[in-house]
């Protein structure tokens, strides 16, 4: 009986396959309200096409959507500058130049000050904690509220995990060694670094190798072993410091033009949302797996000196980070609202993780 049913099913499948011909396509094209309408979307990104992790993440998302929708929603992913410049992704999706974007929310701090909390902030949440706050702690609703005035729907679309503190051309033994140090470290982390006595600069990822090599900067952070090795940063600095206090679990964002999203039937909307969740987790898994291997190679083959930032340096950076976050919270009402939620969640999850993740990792 089972075999007969399976055979019958195969016949149906084959018949469907054989029916991908003009008459059926014609009826699909004519059906503009039904579930068979097909959509071709564009997605602009802030990363080089297929860059490890950041660029392969949105490609993974597009593949999942196409497979889950049986080709009814196809998304073409553009690398940075192919359709719009890296830092115009937000505007391009907001004004409908593209239906979707993949980027980092903290790039839009000038337009949406609260956006920094949806990527990562100094001494903020780990990837696991970010996802818990976003999906089950009220974070996602606040993110949606912050982007609503721009006609955008945000979705979490990847996470780098805890980053590295960065590459330094000299050892950091105390706070004094930070004084006057010129480091590429963007965002709120840069603001904190500046207050600790350093000089923070912002340079695009692709220019970091040359900036270090020519001595324009003394230090730089980027992401972690997998991405940093790809840029060859181990060839221009000897000391590789951890932990990445300034970006403890950076969430990447997928943005969707609200009008475009509303034009999709409910099942395709669900596919977009669920493919985003898959892509969000997949990127973290990819970083975790590749960082392992890359770190091993950097230390064992490339002779990189791995160092932990001294406790007093981390303590000072933590203190300054709290100041900077409090000021950020006071910048505008939405930032205040988001920070209140974020801060309460961080305090609670810290208590829980002290006896779970942290205690276990220390005991292992
Ligand atoms: Ca970084």
GROMACS .gro file of C-alpha atoms and ligand atoms in nm:
model
  365
    1UNK     CA    1   0.000   0.000   0.000
    2UNK     CA    2   0.286   0.232   0.101
    3UNK     CA    3   0.463   0.156  -0.227
    4UNK     CA    4   0.153   0.227  -0.430
    5UNK     CA    5   0.103   0.561  -0.255
    6UNK     CA    6   0.465   0.652  -0.313
    7UNK     CA    7   0.439   0.558  -0.681
    8UNK     CA    8   0.124   0.767  -0.713
    9UNK     CA    9   0.304   1.060  -0.549
   10UNK     CA   10   0.599   1.022  -0.786
   11UNK     CA   11   0.360   1.031  -1.082
   12UNK     CA   12   0.207   1.353  -0.947
   13UNK     CA   13   0.552   1.505  -0.896
   14UNK     CA   14   0.662   1.405  -1.245
   15UNK     CA   15   0.345   1.546  -1.389
   16UNK     CA   16   0.408   1.878  -1.211
   17UNK     CA   17   0.763   1.878  -1.343
   18UNK     CA   18   0.645   1.813  -1.695
   19UNK     CA   19   0.395   2.092  -1.667
   20UNK     CA   20   0.653   2.370  -1.648
   21UNK     CA   21   0.545   2.474  -1.995
   22UNK     CA   22   0.390   2.779  -2.156
   23UNK     CA   23   0.020   2.724  -2.071
   24UNK     CA   24   0.084   2.692  -1.698
   25UNK     CA   25   0.329   2.985  -1.690
   26UNK     CA   26   0.065   3.187  -1.873
   27UNK     CA   27  -0.201   3.113  -1.615
   28UNK     CA   28   0.048   3.191  -1.335
   29UNK     CA   29   0.138   3.524  -1.487
   30UNK     CA   30  -0.230   3.611  -1.523
   31UNK     CA   31  -0.303   3.529  -1.160
   32UNK     CA   32  -0.185   3.847  -0.991
   33UNK     CA   33  -0.361   3.797  -0.659
   34UNK     CA   34  -0.330   3.422  -0.608
   35UNK     CA   35  -0.053   3.230  -0.441
   36UNK     CA   36   0.116   3.140  -0.769
   37UNK     CA   37   0.237   3.489  -0.855
   38UNK     CA   38   0.615   3.506  -0.877
   39UNK     CA   39   0.836   3.788  -0.744
   40UNK     CA   40   1.185   3.901  -0.844
   41UNK     CA   41   1.352   4.110  -0.576
   42UNK     CA   42   1.679   4.294  -0.543
   43UNK     CA   43   1.887   4.295  -0.226
   44UNK     CA   44   2.164   4.551  -0.174
   45UNK     CA   45   2.439   4.487   0.082
   46UNK     CA   46   2.725   4.665   0.258
   47UNK     CA   47   2.976   4.387   0.189
   48UNK     CA   48   3.193   4.277  -0.103
   49UNK     CA   49   3.004   4.013  -0.307
   50UNK     CA   50   3.047   3.673  -0.136
   51UNK     CA   51   3.279   3.808   0.137
   52UNK     CA   52   3.323   3.523   0.393
   53UNK     CA   53   3.037   3.529   0.643
   54UNK     CA   54   2.904   3.882   0.590
   55UNK     CA   55   2.857   3.842   0.215
   56UNK     CA   56   2.782   3.469   0.200
   57UNK     CA   57   2.510   3.518   0.467
   58UNK     CA   58   2.266   3.711   0.244
   59UNK     CA   59   2.334   3.465  -0.043
   60UNK     CA   60   2.239   3.182   0.194
   61UNK     CA   61   1.919   3.371   0.284
   62UNK     CA   62   1.827   3.419  -0.085
   63UNK     CA   63   1.887   3.048  -0.159
   64UNK     CA   64   1.663   2.943   0.132
   65UNK     CA   65   1.382   3.175   0.021
   66UNK     CA   66   1.398   3.049  -0.337
   67UNK     CA   67   1.402   2.682  -0.228
   68UNK     CA   68   1.123   2.720   0.030
   69UNK     CA   69   0.903   2.914  -0.211
   70UNK     CA   70   0.972   2.675  -0.501
   71UNK     CA   71   1.105   2.970  -0.699
   72UNK     CA   72   0.809   3.203  -0.638
   73UNK     CA   73   1.034   3.458  -0.466
   74UNK     CA   74   1.376   3.506  -0.622
   75UNK     CA   75   1.618   3.755  -0.467
   76UNK     CA   76   1.925   3.880  -0.650
   77UNK     CA   77   2.199   3.982  -0.404
   78UNK     CA   78   2.423   4.277  -0.498
   79UNK     CA   79   2.764   4.338  -0.340
   80UNK     CA   80   2.858   4.682  -0.205
   81UNK     CA   81   2.879   4.944  -0.483
   82UNK     CA   82   2.723   4.716  -0.747
   83UNK     CA   83   2.388   4.892  -0.726
   84UNK     CA   84   2.436   5.141  -0.441
   85UNK     CA   85   2.735   5.228  -0.217
   86UNK     CA   86   2.787   5.026   0.104
   87UNK     CA   87   2.651   5.295   0.332
   88UNK     CA   88   2.341   5.377   0.124
   89UNK     CA   89   2.170   5.044   0.184
   90UNK     CA   90   1.924   5.183   0.439
   91UNK     CA   91   1.806   5.462   0.207
   92UNK     CA   92   1.791   5.237  -0.099
   93UNK     CA   93   1.554   4.994   0.074
   94UNK     CA   94   1.356   5.274   0.237
   95UNK     CA   95   1.292   5.447  -0.098
   96UNK     CA   96   1.226   5.121  -0.284
   97UNK     CA   97   1.538   5.116  -0.510
   98UNK     CA   98   1.576   4.762  -0.372
   99UNK     CA   99   1.320   4.550  -0.187
  100UNK     CA  100   1.576   4.426   0.067
  101UNK     CA  101   1.911   4.510   0.222
  102UNK     CA  102   2.177   4.335   0.432
  103UNK     CA  103   2.394   4.553   0.651
  104UNK     CA  104   2.462   4.657   1.011
  105UNK     CA  105   2.211   4.872   1.203
  106UNK     CA  106   2.482   5.077   1.376
  107UNK     CA  107   2.583   5.229   1.041
  108UNK     CA  108   2.259   5.432   1.057
  109UNK     CA  109   2.332   5.594   1.394
  110UNK     CA  110   2.307   5.939   1.228
  111UNK     CA  111   1.946   5.874   1.118
  112UNK     CA  112   1.831   5.638   1.395
  113UNK     CA  113   2.045   5.692   1.709
  114UNK     CA  114   1.887   5.388   1.880
  115UNK     CA  115   2.009   5.161   1.598
  116UNK     CA  116   2.340   5.095   1.777
  117UNK     CA  117   2.162   4.871   2.028
  118UNK     CA  118   2.044   4.640   1.747
  119UNK     CA  119   2.398   4.561   1.627
  120UNK     CA  120   2.626   4.556   1.929
  121UNK     CA  121   2.744   4.796   2.198
  122UNK     CA  122   3.056   4.788   2.420
  123UNK     CA  123   3.011   4.537   2.704
  124UNK     CA  124   2.668   4.453   2.562
  125UNK     CA  125   2.510   4.116   2.486
  126UNK     CA  126   2.665   3.800   2.339
  127UNK     CA  127   2.508   3.650   2.024
  128UNK     CA  128   2.302   3.404   2.226
  129UNK     CA  129   2.183   3.684   2.455
  130UNK     CA  130   2.109   3.920   2.164
  131UNK     CA  131   1.888   3.660   2.000
  132UNK     CA  132   1.708   3.598   2.330
  133UNK     CA  133   1.647   3.973   2.375
  134UNK     CA  134   1.538   4.026   2.014
  135UNK     CA  135   1.305   3.728   1.979
  136UNK     CA  136   1.181   3.678   2.336
  137UNK     CA  137   1.272   3.989   2.533
  138UNK     CA  138   1.100   4.269   2.343
  139UNK     CA  139   1.400   4.378   2.132
  140UNK     CA  140   1.248   4.297   1.793
  141UNK     CA  141   0.933   4.504   1.859
  142UNK     CA  142   1.149   4.804   1.954
  143UNK     CA  143   1.361   4.761   1.642
  144UNK     CA  144   1.043   4.753   1.429
  145UNK     CA  145   0.920   5.068   1.603
  146UNK     CA  146   1.250   5.247   1.539
  147UNK     CA  147   1.244   5.163   1.166
  148UNK     CA  148   0.868   5.213   1.104
  149UNK     CA  149   0.902   5.585   1.017
  150UNK     CA  150   1.131   5.483   0.728
  151UNK     CA  151   0.891   5.227   0.580
  152UNK     CA  152   1.131   4.946   0.674
  153UNK     CA  153   1.084   4.612   0.845
  154UNK     CA  154   1.404   4.493   1.019
  155UNK     CA  155   1.500   4.127   1.064
  156UNK     CA  156   1.807   3.984   1.237
  157UNK     CA  157   2.020   3.836   0.957
  158UNK     CA  158   2.341   3.697   1.105
  159UNK     CA  159   2.584   3.735   1.392
  160UNK     CA  160   2.962   3.736   1.411
  161UNK     CA  161   2.979   3.612   1.770
  162UNK     CA  162   3.230   3.773   2.011
  163UNK     CA  163   3.485   3.962   1.802
  164UNK     CA  164   3.857   4.005   1.876
  165UNK     CA  165   3.988   4.320   2.048
  166UNK     CA  166   4.220   4.364   1.750
  167UNK     CA  167   4.571   4.378   1.609
  168UNK     CA  168   4.838   4.591   1.777
  169UNK     CA  169   5.194   4.674   1.672
  170UNK     CA  170   5.298   4.698   2.038
  171UNK     CA  171   5.211   4.521   2.363
  172UNK     CA  172   4.937   4.661   2.586
  173UNK     CA  173   5.044   4.612   2.947
  174UNK     CA  174   4.856   4.899   3.108
  175UNK     CA  175   4.627   5.193   3.034
  176UNK     CA  176   4.940   5.399   2.961
  177UNK     CA  177   5.006   5.190   2.652
  178UNK     CA  178   4.671   5.304   2.507
  179UNK     CA  179   4.756   5.674   2.543
  180UNK     CA  180   4.805   5.825   2.199
  181UNK     CA  181   4.758   5.492   2.025
  182UNK     CA  182   4.593   5.542   1.687
  183UNK     CA  183   4.342   5.264   1.629
  184UNK     CA  184   4.076   5.189   1.373
  185UNK     CA  185   3.774   5.123   1.591
  186UNK     CA  186   3.437   5.258   1.477
  187UNK     CA  187   3.114   5.342   1.659
  188UNK     CA  188   3.060   5.361   2.033
  189UNK     CA  189   3.367   5.141   2.089
  190UNK     CA  190   3.573   5.413   1.923
  191UNK     CA  191   3.418   5.675   2.151
  192UNK     CA  192   3.513   5.466   2.456
  193UNK     CA  193   3.866   5.409   2.323
  194UNK     CA  194   3.903   5.783   2.270
  195UNK     CA  195   3.801   5.855   2.631
  196UNK     CA  196   4.056   5.599   2.749
  197UNK     CA  197   4.326   5.817   2.591
  198UNK     CA  198   4.357   5.658   2.248
  199UNK     CA  199   4.285   5.807   1.909
  200UNK     CA  200   3.997   5.634   1.731
  201UNK     CA  201   3.966   5.644   1.353
  202UNK     CA  202   3.723   5.490   1.106
  203UNK     CA  203   3.867   5.322   0.795
  204UNK     CA  204   3.690   5.084   0.554
  205UNK     CA  205   3.778   4.716   0.594
  206UNK     CA  206   3.949   4.685   0.258
  207UNK     CA  207   4.202   4.958   0.346
  208UNK     CA  208   4.309   4.818   0.684
  209UNK     CA  209   4.608   4.617   0.560
  210UNK     CA  210   4.769   4.918   0.389
  211UNK     CA  211   4.687   5.155   0.676
  212UNK     CA  212   4.866   4.922   0.920
  213UNK     CA  213   5.153   4.849   0.684
  214UNK     CA  214   5.227   5.217   0.619
  215UNK     CA  215   5.193   5.314   0.986
  216UNK     CA  216   4.888   5.536   0.934
  217UNK     CA  217   4.742   5.348   1.234
  218UNK     CA  218   4.904   5.151   1.520
  219UNK     CA  219   4.618   4.912   1.577
  220UNK     CA  220   4.296   4.791   1.422
  221UNK     CA  221   4.001   4.577   1.502
  222UNK     CA  222   3.804   4.402   1.226
  223UNK     CA  223   3.602   4.091   1.313
  224UNK     CA  224   3.775   3.771   1.423
  225UNK     CA  225   4.034   3.514   1.310
  226UNK     CA  226   3.845   3.395   1.000
  227UNK     CA  227   3.788   3.741   0.848
  228UNK     CA  228   4.108   3.899   0.983
  229UNK     CA  229   4.326   3.628   0.830
  230UNK     CA  230   4.149   3.678   0.496
  231UNK     CA  231   4.267   4.042   0.502
  232UNK     CA  232   4.624   3.933   0.598
  233UNK     CA  233   4.627   4.145   0.915
  234UNK     CA  234   4.867   3.897   1.080
  235UNK     CA  235   5.132   4.013   0.832
  236UNK     CA  236   5.116   4.376   0.950
  237UNK     CA  237   5.080   4.339   1.329
  238UNK     CA  238   5.228   4.093   1.574
  239UNK     CA  239   4.997   4.108   1.875
  240UNK     CA  240   4.642   3.980   1.854
  241UNK     CA  241   4.433   4.085   2.154
  242UNK     CA  242   4.111   3.950   2.303
  243UNK     CA  243   3.828   3.977   2.404
  244UNK     CA  244   3.629   4.200   2.170
  245UNK     CA  245   3.478   4.413   2.448
  246UNK     CA  246   3.353   4.665   2.193
  247UNK     CA  247   3.155   4.417   1.979
  248UNK     CA  248   3.058   4.113   2.188
  249UNK     CA  249   2.809   3.970   1.934
  250UNK     CA  250   2.729   4.189   1.637
  251UNK     CA  251   2.391   4.126   1.479
  252UNK     CA  252   2.368   4.188   1.104
  253UNK     CA  253   2.040   4.320   0.974
  254UNK     CA  254   1.811   4.230   0.689
  255UNK     CA  255   1.579   4.515   0.601
  256UNK     CA  256   1.264   4.477   0.394
  257UNK     CA  257   1.075   4.760   0.221
  258UNK     CA  258   0.737   4.750   0.397
  259UNK     CA  259   0.530   4.807   0.081
  260UNK     CA  260   0.712   4.522  -0.093
  261UNK     CA  261   0.664   4.295   0.210
  262UNK     CA  262   0.292   4.381   0.229
  263UNK     CA  263   0.253   4.288  -0.139
  264UNK     CA  264   0.360   3.929  -0.067
  265UNK     CA  265   0.104   3.657   0.008
  266UNK     CA  266   0.110   3.536   0.371
  267UNK     CA  267   0.306   3.219   0.296
  268UNK     CA  268   0.591   3.410   0.125
  269UNK     CA  269   0.598   3.656   0.417
  270UNK     CA  270   0.638   3.361   0.653
  271UNK     CA  271   0.915   3.222   0.431
  272UNK     CA  272   1.104   3.555   0.441
  273UNK     CA  273   1.077   3.569   0.820
  274UNK     CA  274   1.183   3.209   0.872
  275UNK     CA  275   1.465   3.220   0.617
  276UNK     CA  276   1.595   3.522   0.811
  277UNK     CA  277   1.595   3.321   1.132
  278UNK     CA  278   1.782   3.041   0.956
  279UNK     CA  279   2.035   3.287   0.811
  280UNK     CA  280   2.078   3.456   1.149
  281UNK     CA  281   2.175   3.128   1.316
  282UNK     CA  282   2.371   2.994   1.020
  283UNK     CA  283   2.609   3.288   1.012
  284UNK     CA  284   2.691   3.248   1.382
  285UNK     CA  285   2.754   2.876   1.330
  286UNK     CA  286   2.977   2.952   1.032
  287UNK     CA  287   3.183   3.208   1.227
  288UNK     CA  288   3.218   2.975   1.525
  289UNK     CA  289   3.343   2.688   1.310
  290UNK     CA  290   3.579   2.892   1.090
  291UNK     CA  291   3.722   3.110   1.369
  292UNK     CA  292   3.843   2.794   1.545
  293UNK     CA  293   4.045   2.675   1.253
  294UNK     CA  294   4.176   3.020   1.159
  295UNK     CA  295   4.293   3.099   1.514
  296UNK     CA  296   4.483   2.771   1.532
  297UNK     CA  297   4.661   2.849   1.205
  298UNK     CA  298   4.740   3.207   1.306
  299UNK     CA  299   4.905   3.096   1.630
  300UNK     CA  300   5.066   2.771   1.516
  301UNK     CA  301   5.172   2.855   1.159
  302UNK     CA  302   5.189   3.234   1.137
  303UNK     CA  303   5.354   3.297   1.475
  304UNK     CA  304   5.089   3.542   1.595
  305UNK     CA  305   5.124   3.646   1.962
  306UNK     CA  306   4.785   3.595   2.124
  307UNK     CA  307   4.726   3.821   2.428
  308UNK     CA  308   4.444   3.904   2.666
  309UNK     CA  309   4.386   4.272   2.745
  310UNK     CA  310   4.502   4.336   3.107
  311UNK     CA  311   4.228   4.334   3.372
  312UNK     CA  312   4.274   4.700   3.466
  313UNK     CA  313   4.244   4.805   3.100
  314UNK     CA  314   3.921   4.604   3.062
  315UNK     CA  315   3.787   4.748   3.390
  316UNK     CA  316   3.847   5.105   3.271
  317UNK     CA  317   3.696   5.037   2.929
  318UNK     CA  318   3.389   4.887   3.102
  319UNK     CA  319   3.350   5.193   3.323
  320UNK     CA  320   3.380   5.431   3.026
  321UNK     CA  321   3.139   5.216   2.822
  322UNK     CA  322   2.865   5.260   3.082
  323UNK     CA  323   2.911   5.639   3.061
  324UNK     CA  324   2.891   5.635   2.682
  325UNK     CA  325   2.580   5.412   2.684
  326UNK     CA  326   2.404   5.633   2.940
  327UNK     CA  327   2.476   5.939   2.723
  328UNK     CA  328   2.353   5.752   2.416
  329UNK     CA  329   2.031   5.666   2.604
  330UNK     CA  330   1.977   6.035   2.682
  331UNK     CA  331   2.029   6.138   2.318
  332UNK     CA  332   1.665   6.086   2.214
  333UNK     CA  333   1.343   5.928   2.352
  334UNK     CA  334   1.366   5.613   2.135
  335UNK     CA  335   1.726   5.547   2.246
  336UNK     CA  336   1.613   5.586   2.607
  337UNK     CA  337   1.330   5.339   2.557
  338UNK     CA  338   1.551   5.082   2.382
  339UNK     CA  339   1.833   5.116   2.636
  340UNK     CA  340   1.593   5.065   2.930
  341UNK     CA  341   1.481   4.734   2.779
  342UNK     CA  342   1.836   4.635   2.679
  343UNK     CA  343   1.986   4.720   3.019
  344UNK     CA  344   1.722   4.530   3.217
  345UNK     CA  345   1.760   4.227   2.992
  346UNK     CA  346   2.141   4.235   3.022
  347UNK     CA  347   2.124   4.245   3.403
  348UNK     CA  348   1.886   3.947   3.414
  349UNK     CA  349   2.067   3.734   3.161
  350UNK     CA  350   2.401   3.808   3.329
  351UNK     CA  351   2.270   3.652   3.651
  352UNK     CA  352   2.146   3.347   3.467
  353UNK     CA  353   2.455   3.305   3.247
  354UNK     CA  354   2.685   3.333   3.552
  355UNK     CA  355   2.551   2.998   3.670
  356UNK     CA  356   2.495   2.845   3.324
  357UNK     CA  357   2.711   2.928   3.018
  358UNK     CA  358   2.989   3.103   3.208
  359UNK     CA  359   3.012   2.854   3.495
  360UNK     CA  360   3.007   2.561   3.257
  361UNK     CA  361   3.273   2.702   3.021
  362UNK     CA  362   3.501   2.776   3.316
  363UNK     CA  363   3.446   2.428   3.459
  364UNK     CA  364   3.504   2.247   3.128
  365LIG    CA1  365   3.441   4.490   1.431
   0.00000   0.00000   0.00000
